[in-house]
PDB file of C-alpha atoms in Angstrom:
ATOM      1  CA  UNK A   1     153.063 135.892 143.059  1.00 45.00           C
ATOM      2  CA  UNK A   2     153.561 139.044 142.963  1.00 43.00           C
ATOM      3  CA  UNK A   3     156.891 138.010 140.623  1.00 45.00           C
ATOM      4  CA  UNK A   4     155.327 135.794 138.211  1.00 46.00           C
ATOM      5  CA  UNK A   5     152.598 138.034 137.800  1.00 51.00           C
ATOM      6  CA  UNK A   6     155.501 140.085 136.984  1.00 46.00           C
ATOM      7  CA  UNK A   7     157.719 138.122 135.057  1.00 44.00           C
ATOM      8  CA  UNK A   8     154.700 137.471 132.524  1.00 48.00           C
ATOM      9  CA  UNK A   9     155.030 141.374 131.025  1.00 48.00           C
ATOM     10  CA  UNK A  10     158.772 141.548 131.655  1.00 49.00           C
ATOM     11  CA  UNK A  11     159.515 138.714 129.416  1.00 49.00           C
ATOM     12  CA  UNK A  12     157.281 140.002 126.455  1.00 51.00           C
ATOM     13  CA  UNK A  13     157.956 143.558 126.788  1.00 51.00           C
ATOM     14  CA  UNK A  14     161.217 141.727 125.864  1.00 50.00           C
ATOM     15  CA  UNK A  15     160.729 139.519 123.679  1.00 49.00           C
ATOM     16  CA  UNK A  16     158.846 142.721 122.122  1.00 51.00           C
ATOM     17  CA  UNK A  17     161.843 144.517 122.320  1.00 53.00           C
ATOM     18  CA  UNK A  18     163.986 141.813 120.930  1.00 50.00           C
ATOM     19  CA  UNK A  19     161.830 141.577 117.529  1.00 50.00           C
ATOM     20  CA  UNK A  20     161.683 145.368 117.452  1.00 47.00           C
ATOM     21  CA  UNK A  21     165.383 145.777 117.465  1.00 47.00           C
ATOM     22  CA  UNK A  22     165.579 142.842 115.011  1.00 46.00           C
ATOM     23  CA  UNK A  23     163.284 144.678 112.461  1.00 47.00           C
ATOM     24  CA  UNK A  24     164.699 147.827 112.543  1.00 45.00           C
ATOM     25  CA  UNK A  25     168.328 146.349 111.500  1.00 45.00           C
ATOM     26  CA  UNK A  26     166.109 144.237 108.795  1.00 43.00           C
ATOM     27  CA  UNK A  27     164.374 147.292 107.676  1.00 43.00           C
ATOM     28  CA  UNK A  28     167.953 149.308 108.395  1.00 41.00           C
ATOM     29  CA  UNK A  29     169.828 147.962 105.680  1.00 41.00           C
ATOM     30  CA  UNK A  30     167.388 148.435 102.960  1.00 41.00           C
ATOM     31  CA  UNK A  31     166.027 152.206 104.232  1.00 42.00           C
ATOM     32  CA  UNK A  32     169.528 153.111 105.450  1.00 43.00           C
ATOM     33  CA  UNK A  33     170.656 154.858 101.800  1.00 42.00           C
ATOM     34  CA  UNK A  34     168.043 156.994 101.123  1.00 44.00           C
ATOM     35  CA  UNK A  35     167.116 158.723 104.716  1.00 43.00           C
ATOM     36  CA  UNK A  36     170.822 159.260 104.915  1.00 43.00           C
ATOM     37  CA  UNK A  37     170.848 160.692 101.259  1.00 47.00           C
ATOM     38  CA  UNK A  38     167.845 163.057 102.892  1.00 43.00           C
ATOM     39  CA  UNK A  39     170.483 163.695 106.549  1.00 43.00           C
ATOM     40  CA  UNK A  40     173.043 164.764 104.912  1.00 45.00           C
ATOM     41  CA  UNK A  41     171.844 166.991 101.796  1.00 52.00           C
ATOM     42  CA  UNK A  42     168.110 168.449 103.462  1.00 71.00           C
ATOM     43  CA  UNK A  43     167.704 168.705 106.689  1.00 83.00           C
ATOM     44  CA  UNK A  44     169.566 168.723 110.607  1.00 90.00           C
ATOM     45  CA  UNK A  45     170.493 165.226 111.078  1.00 93.00           C
ATOM     46  CA  UNK A  46     169.586 165.232 114.697  1.00 90.00           C
ATOM     47  CA  UNK A  47     170.090 161.513 115.393  1.00 91.00           C
ATOM     48  CA  UNK A  48     173.048 161.756 113.985  1.00 91.00           C
ATOM     49  CA  UNK A  49     174.322 164.625 116.291  1.00 91.00           C
ATOM     50  CA  UNK A  50     172.987 161.541 119.615  1.00 91.00           C
ATOM     51  CA  UNK A  51     174.995 159.471 118.612  1.00 90.00           C
ATOM     52  CA  UNK A  52     178.044 158.639 121.331  1.00 92.00           C
ATOM     53  CA  UNK A  53     180.658 156.715 118.888  1.00 92.00           C
ATOM     54  CA  UNK A  54     182.234 157.851 115.779  1.00 91.00           C
ATOM     55  CA  UNK A  55     181.010 154.822 113.698  1.00 91.00           C
ATOM     56  CA  UNK A  56     177.655 154.910 114.635  1.00 92.00           C
ATOM     57  CA  UNK A  57     176.965 158.290 113.819  1.00 92.00           C
ATOM     58  CA  UNK A  58     178.154 158.142 110.334  1.00 93.00           C
ATOM     59  CA  UNK A  59     176.310 155.046 109.869  1.00 91.00           C
ATOM     60  CA  UNK A  60     173.595 157.137 110.907  1.00 91.00           C
ATOM     61  CA  UNK A  61     174.470 160.383 108.759  1.00 92.00           C
ATOM     62  CA  UNK A  62     174.745 158.393 105.446  1.00 92.00           C
ATOM     63  CA  UNK A  63     174.182 154.764 106.211  1.00 92.00           C
ATOM     64  CA  UNK A  64     177.623 153.635 105.055  1.00 90.00           C
ATOM     65  CA  UNK A  65     181.258 153.454 105.807  1.00 90.00           C
ATOM     66  CA  UNK A  66     184.074 155.148 104.804  1.00 91.00           C
ATOM     67  CA  UNK A  67     187.620 154.224 102.865  1.00 93.00           C
ATOM     68  CA  UNK A  68     190.316 156.204 104.012  1.00 94.00           C
ATOM     69  CA  UNK A  69     191.665 158.392 101.067  1.00 93.00           C
ATOM     70  CA  UNK A  70     195.390 160.842 100.616  1.00 93.00           C
ATOM     71  CA  UNK A  71     193.111 163.010  98.452  1.00 94.00           C
ATOM     72  CA  UNK A  72     191.498 164.307 101.362  1.00 95.00           C
ATOM     73  CA  UNK A  73     194.372 166.467 103.397  1.00 95.00           C
ATOM     74  CA  UNK A  74     193.435 166.837 106.731  1.00 94.00           C
ATOM     75  CA  UNK A  75     194.892 169.483 108.906  1.00 94.00           C
ATOM     76  CA  UNK A  76     194.866 169.603 112.739  1.00 93.00           C
ATOM     77  CA  UNK A  77     197.314 170.145 115.139  1.00 93.00           C
ATOM     78  CA  UNK A  78     199.994 167.778 116.743  1.00 92.00           C
ATOM     79  CA  UNK A  79     198.670 169.496 119.937  1.00 91.00           C
ATOM     80  CA  UNK A  80     196.207 171.065 121.465  1.00 90.00           C
ATOM     81  CA  UNK A  81     196.784 172.713 124.628  1.00 86.00           C
ATOM     82  CA  UNK A  82     193.198 174.002 124.913  1.00 89.00           C
ATOM     83  CA  UNK A  83     190.618 171.382 123.641  1.00 89.00           C
ATOM     84  CA  UNK A  84     187.695 174.315 123.833  1.00 91.00           C
ATOM     85  CA  UNK A  85     189.056 175.479 120.671  1.00 93.00           C
ATOM     86  CA  UNK A  86     191.180 172.892 118.109  1.00 94.00           C
ATOM     87  CA  UNK A  87     191.558 174.535 114.838  1.00 95.00           C
ATOM     88  CA  UNK A  88     190.594 172.100 111.720  1.00 95.00           C
ATOM     89  CA  UNK A  89     190.840 172.585 108.409  1.00 95.00           C
ATOM     90  CA  UNK A  90     190.239 170.241 105.525  1.00 96.00           C
ATOM     91  CA  UNK A  91     190.771 170.045 101.690  1.00 95.00           C
ATOM     92  CA  UNK A  92     190.013 167.443  98.717  1.00 95.00           C
ATOM     93  CA  UNK A  93     191.121 167.016  95.152  1.00 95.00           C
ATOM     94  CA  UNK A  94     188.076 164.948  94.924  1.00 93.00           C
ATOM     95  CA  UNK A  95     185.318 166.312  92.565  1.00 92.00           C
ATOM     96  CA  UNK A  96     181.538 166.216  92.879  1.00 93.00           C
ATOM     97  CA  UNK A  97     181.660 166.518  96.826  1.00 95.00           C
ATOM     98  CA  UNK A  98     178.606 166.732  98.747  1.00 94.00           C
ATOM     99  CA  UNK A  99     179.520 166.925 102.282  1.00 94.00           C
ATOM    100  CA  UNK A 100     182.002 166.882 104.609  1.00 95.00           C
ATOM    101  CA  UNK A 101     181.593 166.139 108.243  1.00 95.00           C
ATOM    102  CA  UNK A 102     184.353 166.723 110.787  1.00 95.00           C
ATOM    103  CA  UNK A 103     184.048 163.785 113.749  1.00 94.00           C
ATOM    104  CA  UNK A 104     186.219 164.018 116.831  1.00 93.00           C
ATOM    105  CA  UNK A 105     185.700 159.794 118.291  1.00 93.00           C
ATOM    106  CA  UNK A 106     185.863 160.863 122.136  1.00 91.00           C
ATOM    107  CA  UNK A 107     183.744 162.973 122.550  1.00 91.00           C
ATOM    108  CA  UNK A 108     180.350 162.665 124.221  1.00 92.00           C
ATOM    109  CA  UNK A 109     178.698 162.914 120.364  1.00 92.00           C
ATOM    110  CA  UNK A 110     181.285 162.320 118.217  1.00 93.00           C
ATOM    111  CA  UNK A 111     179.748 164.274 114.908  1.00 94.00           C
ATOM    112  CA  UNK A 112     181.096 168.009 115.513  1.00 94.00           C
ATOM    113  CA  UNK A 113     179.631 169.050 112.087  1.00 95.00           C
ATOM    114  CA  UNK A 114     178.327 168.468 108.705  1.00 96.00           C
ATOM    115  CA  UNK A 115     178.679 170.999 106.047  1.00 95.00           C
ATOM    116  CA  UNK A 116     176.712 170.665 102.791  1.00 95.00           C
ATOM    117  CA  UNK A 117     178.793 171.612  99.431  1.00 95.00           C
ATOM    118  CA  UNK A 118     176.311 172.203  96.616  1.00 94.00           C
ATOM    119  CA  UNK A 119     177.761 172.629  92.820  1.00 93.00           C
ATOM    120  CA  UNK A 120     180.108 175.493  93.012  1.00 93.00           C
ATOM    121  CA  UNK A 121     181.342 175.953  96.166  1.00 94.00           C
ATOM    122  CA  UNK A 122     185.052 173.934  96.766  1.00 95.00           C
ATOM    123  CA  UNK A 123     185.621 170.977  99.168  1.00 95.00           C
ATOM    124  CA  UNK A 124     188.217 173.172 101.490  1.00 95.00           C
ATOM    125  CA  UNK A 125     186.555 174.504 104.663  1.00 96.00           C
ATOM    126  CA  UNK A 126     188.391 175.453 107.974  1.00 96.00           C
ATOM    127  CA  UNK A 127     186.318 175.598 111.591  1.00 95.00           C
ATOM    128  CA  UNK A 128     187.078 175.055 115.452  1.00 95.00           C
ATOM    129  CA  UNK A 129     186.124 172.081 117.433  1.00 94.00           C
ATOM    130  CA  UNK A 130     185.889 171.319 120.946  1.00 93.00           C
ATOM    131  CA  UNK A 131     187.395 167.901 121.628  1.00 93.00           C
ATOM    132  CA  UNK A 132     187.052 166.234 125.345  1.00 91.00           C
ATOM    133  CA  UNK A 133     190.035 164.751 125.297  1.00 90.00           C
ATOM    134  CA  UNK A 134     192.628 163.508 122.969  1.00 92.00           C
ATOM    135  CA  UNK A 135     191.587 161.349 120.569  1.00 93.00           C
ATOM    136  CA  UNK A 136     191.237 160.813 116.420  1.00 93.00           C
ATOM    137  CA  UNK A 137     190.106 163.837 114.843  1.00 94.00           C
ATOM    138  CA  UNK A 138     188.148 162.048 111.252  1.00 94.00           C
ATOM    139  CA  UNK A 139     187.226 163.938 108.699  1.00 95.00           C
ATOM    140  CA  UNK A 140     184.670 162.650 105.677  1.00 95.00           C
ATOM    141  CA  UNK A 141     183.841 163.823 102.508  1.00 95.00           C
ATOM    142  CA  UNK A 142     181.277 162.558 100.096  1.00 95.00           C
ATOM    143  CA  UNK A 143     182.151 162.511  96.606  1.00 93.00           C
ATOM    144  CA  UNK A 144     180.390 161.449  93.919  1.00 92.00           C
ATOM    145  CA  UNK A 145     178.111 159.095  96.296  1.00 90.00           C
ATOM    146  CA  UNK A 146     181.438 157.312  97.777  1.00 92.00           C
ATOM    147  CA  UNK A 147     182.114 158.483 101.310  1.00 94.00           C
ATOM    148  CA  UNK A 148     186.124 159.156 101.818  1.00 95.00           C
ATOM    149  CA  UNK A 149     188.440 159.836 104.669  1.00 94.00           C
ATOM    150  CA  UNK A 150     190.880 161.168 106.703  1.00 95.00           C
ATOM    151  CA  UNK A 151     191.917 160.849 110.462  1.00 94.00           C
ATOM    152  CA  UNK A 152     194.807 162.118 112.708  1.00 95.00           C
ATOM    153  CA  UNK A 153     195.185 162.339 116.235  1.00 94.00           C
ATOM    154  CA  UNK A 154     195.097 165.765 118.206  1.00 94.00           C
ATOM    155  CA  UNK A 155     196.854 165.792 121.523  1.00 93.00           C
ATOM    156  CA  UNK A 156     194.764 167.360 123.972  1.00 91.00           C
ATOM    157  CA  UNK A 157     195.792 169.395 127.115  1.00 87.00           C
ATOM    158  CA  UNK A 158     193.629 170.513 128.413  1.00 75.00           C
ATOM    159  CA  UNK A 159     189.806 169.135 127.455  1.00 67.00           C
ATOM    160  CA  UNK A 160     187.157 171.175 126.422  1.00 64.00           C
ATOM    161  CA  UNK A 161     183.919 169.281 127.619  1.00 59.00           C
ATOM    162  CA  UNK A 162     183.817 170.496 131.497  1.00 53.00           C
ATOM    163  CA  UNK A 163     186.507 169.567 133.161  1.00 44.00           C
TER     164      UNK A 163
ATOM    165  CA  UNK B   1     172.061 195.454 118.982  1.00 54.00           C
ATOM    166  CA  UNK B   2     174.724 195.006 116.914  1.00 73.00           C
ATOM    167  CA  UNK B   3     174.534 192.238 114.671  1.00 88.00           C
ATOM    168  CA  UNK B   4     176.076 188.538 116.211  1.00 93.00           C
ATOM    169  CA  UNK B   5     177.420 187.503 113.204  1.00 93.00           C
ATOM    170  CA  UNK B   6     180.722 189.327 111.385  1.00 94.00           C
ATOM    171  CA  UNK B   7     181.822 188.405 108.200  1.00 95.00           C
ATOM    172  CA  UNK B   8     184.473 189.143 105.231  1.00 95.00           C
ATOM    173  CA  UNK B   9     183.618 188.038 101.910  1.00 95.00           C
ATOM    174  CA  UNK B  10     186.295 188.322  99.640  1.00 96.00           C
ATOM    175  CA  UNK B  11     186.137 187.776  95.471  1.00 95.00           C
ATOM    176  CA  UNK B  12     190.193 186.780  94.561  1.00 92.00           C
ATOM    177  CA  UNK B  13     190.294 184.771  91.318  1.00 92.00           C
ATOM    178  CA  UNK B  14     186.523 183.298  90.261  1.00 92.00           C
ATOM    179  CA  UNK B  15     186.345 181.793  93.730  1.00 95.00           C
ATOM    180  CA  UNK B  16     185.081 184.191  96.462  1.00 95.00           C
ATOM    181  CA  UNK B  17     186.350 183.748  99.924  1.00 96.00           C
ATOM    182  CA  UNK B  18     183.985 183.796 102.975  1.00 96.00           C
ATOM    183  CA  UNK B  19     184.806 184.109 106.592  1.00 96.00           C
ATOM    184  CA  UNK B  20     182.477 184.589 108.937  1.00 96.00           C
ATOM    185  CA  UNK B  21     182.566 184.966 112.665  1.00 96.00           C
ATOM    186  CA  UNK B  22     179.829 184.470 115.423  1.00 95.00           C
ATOM    187  CA  UNK B  23     179.370 185.563 119.128  1.00 94.00           C
ATOM    188  CA  UNK B  24     177.159 183.001 120.595  1.00 94.00           C
ATOM    189  CA  UNK B  25     177.901 180.870 123.751  1.00 94.00           C
ATOM    190  CA  UNK B  26     177.723 176.968 122.177  1.00 94.00           C
ATOM    191  CA  UNK B  27     177.090 175.794 125.805  1.00 92.00           C
ATOM    192  CA  UNK B  28     177.575 171.740 125.136  1.00 90.00           C
ATOM    193  CA  UNK B  29     174.887 171.170 128.107  1.00 89.00           C
ATOM    194  CA  UNK B  30     178.147 169.257 129.935  1.00 87.00           C
ATOM    195  CA  UNK B  31     179.565 171.947 131.597  1.00 87.00           C
ATOM    196  CA  UNK B  32     178.835 172.515 135.130  1.00 87.00           C
ATOM    197  CA  UNK B  33     178.813 176.476 136.268  1.00 86.00           C
ATOM    198  CA  UNK B  34     180.345 177.577 139.600  1.00 89.00           C
ATOM    199  CA  UNK B  35     177.173 176.254 141.512  1.00 91.00           C
ATOM    200  CA  UNK B  36     177.991 172.888 139.727  1.00 88.00           C
ATOM    201  CA  UNK B  37     174.547 173.002 138.552  1.00 91.00           C
ATOM    202  CA  UNK B  38     174.413 172.069 134.661  1.00 90.00           C
ATOM    203  CA  UNK B  39     174.673 174.566 131.950  1.00 91.00           C
ATOM    204  CA  UNK B  40     171.690 173.305 129.539  1.00 92.00           C
ATOM    205  CA  UNK B  41     173.037 173.065 126.247  1.00 92.00           C
ATOM    206  CA  UNK B  42     172.388 176.355 123.746  1.00 94.00           C
ATOM    207  CA  UNK B  43     174.318 175.871 120.611  1.00 94.00           C
ATOM    208  CA  UNK B  44     173.775 176.722 116.853  1.00 95.00           C
ATOM    209  CA  UNK B  45     172.360 174.199 115.190  1.00 95.00           C
ATOM    210  CA  UNK B  46     171.714 175.582 111.227  1.00 95.00           C
ATOM    211  CA  UNK B  47     174.233 178.617 109.688  1.00 95.00           C
ATOM    212  CA  UNK B  48     172.888 178.884 105.818  1.00 96.00           C
ATOM    213  CA  UNK B  49     174.478 181.683 103.224  1.00 96.00           C
ATOM    214  CA  UNK B  50     172.724 182.253 100.907  1.00 95.00           C
ATOM    215  CA  UNK B  51     174.125 184.261  96.988  1.00 94.00           C
ATOM    216  CA  UNK B  52     171.748 185.098  93.889  1.00 91.00           C
ATOM    217  CA  UNK B  53     168.757 183.008  95.596  1.00 91.00           C
ATOM    218  CA  UNK B  54     170.173 180.195  96.301  1.00 92.00           C
ATOM    219  CA  UNK B  55     172.495 178.315  99.562  1.00 93.00           C
ATOM    220  CA  UNK B  56     175.883 178.169  99.033  1.00 95.00           C
ATOM    221  CA  UNK B  57     176.988 176.919 101.956  1.00 95.00           C
ATOM    222  CA  UNK B  58     175.006 175.264 104.598  1.00 95.00           C
ATOM    223  CA  UNK B  59     176.635 174.057 108.382  1.00 95.00           C
ATOM    224  CA  UNK B  60     174.838 171.652 110.640  1.00 95.00           C
ATOM    225  CA  UNK B  61     176.396 172.208 114.031  1.00 95.00           C
ATOM    226  CA  UNK B  62     176.317 169.922 116.953  1.00 93.00           C
ATOM    227  CA  UNK B  63     177.820 170.902 120.402  1.00 93.00           C
ATOM    228  CA  UNK B  64     181.666 169.904 119.442  1.00 94.00           C
ATOM    229  CA  UNK B  65     181.840 173.174 117.405  1.00 94.00           C
ATOM    230  CA  UNK B  66     183.552 175.943 119.755  1.00 93.00           C
ATOM    231  CA  UNK B  67     182.133 178.939 121.352  1.00 93.00           C
ATOM    232  CA  UNK B  68     181.877 181.985 119.730  1.00 95.00           C
ATOM    233  CA  UNK B  69     182.357 179.968 115.850  1.00 96.00           C
ATOM    234  CA  UNK B  70     184.496 180.925 112.774  1.00 96.00           C
ATOM    235  CA  UNK B  71     183.811 179.025 109.895  1.00 96.00           C
ATOM    236  CA  UNK B  72     185.564 179.831 106.779  1.00 96.00           C
ATOM    237  CA  UNK B  73     184.696 178.421 103.266  1.00 96.00           C
ATOM    238  CA  UNK B  74     185.316 179.363  99.293  1.00 96.00           C
ATOM    239  CA  UNK B  75     182.897 179.735  96.358  1.00 95.00           C
ATOM    240  CA  UNK B  76     182.632 180.202  92.778  1.00 94.00           C
ATOM    241  CA  UNK B  77     180.104 182.573  91.093  1.00 92.00           C
ATOM    242  CA  UNK B  78     180.152 185.452  93.297  1.00 92.00           C
ATOM    243  CA  UNK B  79     180.503 189.358  91.975  1.00 93.00           C
ATOM    244  CA  UNK B  80     181.896 192.201  93.551  1.00 94.00           C
ATOM    245  CA  UNK B  81     179.134 194.189  95.312  1.00 94.00           C
ATOM    246  CA  UNK B  82     176.855 191.011  94.944  1.00 94.00           C
ATOM    247  CA  UNK B  83     175.084 190.307  98.680  1.00 95.00           C
ATOM    248  CA  UNK B  84     175.705 187.641 100.993  1.00 95.00           C
ATOM    249  CA  UNK B  85     173.532 186.410 103.355  1.00 95.00           C
ATOM    250  CA  UNK B  86     174.343 185.255 106.416  1.00 95.00           C
ATOM    251  CA  UNK B  87     171.205 183.311 109.003  1.00 95.00           C
ATOM    252  CA  UNK B  88     172.085 180.842 112.083  1.00 95.00           C
ATOM    253  CA  UNK B  89     169.372 179.683 114.060  1.00 95.00           C
ATOM    254  CA  UNK B  90     169.699 177.646 117.611  1.00 93.00           C
ATOM    255  CA  UNK B  91     168.567 174.928 119.583  1.00 93.00           C
ATOM    256  CA  UNK B  92     165.781 177.781 121.280  1.00 94.00           C
ATOM    257  CA  UNK B  93     164.862 178.974 118.420  1.00 93.00           C
ATOM    258  CA  UNK B  94     166.583 181.922 118.601  1.00 93.00           C
ATOM    259  CA  UNK B  95     168.017 183.214 115.120  1.00 95.00           C
ATOM    260  CA  UNK B  96     170.450 186.183 113.578  1.00 95.00           C
ATOM    261  CA  UNK B  97     170.540 187.191 110.395  1.00 95.00           C
ATOM    262  CA  UNK B  98     172.667 189.574 108.203  1.00 95.00           C
ATOM    263  CA  UNK B  99     174.020 190.342 104.574  1.00 95.00           C
ATOM    264  CA  UNK B 100     177.103 191.517 103.520  1.00 94.00           C
ATOM    265  CA  UNK B 101     178.587 192.722 100.423  1.00 95.00           C
ATOM    266  CA  UNK B 102     181.202 190.522  98.227  1.00 94.00           C
ATOM    267  CA  UNK B 103     184.666 192.605  98.456  1.00 93.00           C
TER     268      UNK B 103
END
């Protein structure tokens, strides 16, 4: 009896969840653009920092995907002996840059930092990241409403995420 | 208490180059201490640079920023002697602010 009794709500819940997901994805396509704009320009993008993978984080932050560009110059070491401190800098010749984001694809949460660049500030940023293991460092430059990226693999000999 | 923020802002040509070093553990929440207990996350979430009443640079940080964070950027429009106000707030609501003069 209990199985039948429990079965119904469970099924119902599953269906509801499924419907919710469908509804969210449906809405997502139209509403992401604006939400992302706000996230990249005004307030701390909580959701983007919670995403596991790089692609999800980029989507959560900007609602779009980036195209690789040779105008984005990513400067990172080939080999980082200590993953706890990996110096990474980016510069670009692109104009109208509004934000720059740093990601490490294999970190527990891929997104490391987002920098908001108001007019008058140069699109060059240097910082130091933690990297859990050898992986791609991805830099996203938002310029003129479009996304450009550069990627470089950094080999990490000692991880910086609590090994 | 001495400020946690060390800053150097130097005007060269028309751009001011700003370098900042902050003392902060930037604990990610993934690391265990000697007893095997997780060290809870404690990291700076937002760092802002204000010049002449407006933000010239805002950093949103996650846990993957290295301990005692460093960042460098440049902006136009600053003059020698101008104030540059730097402040951060972390995930526990702790905060620090300092003002530096552009050199």
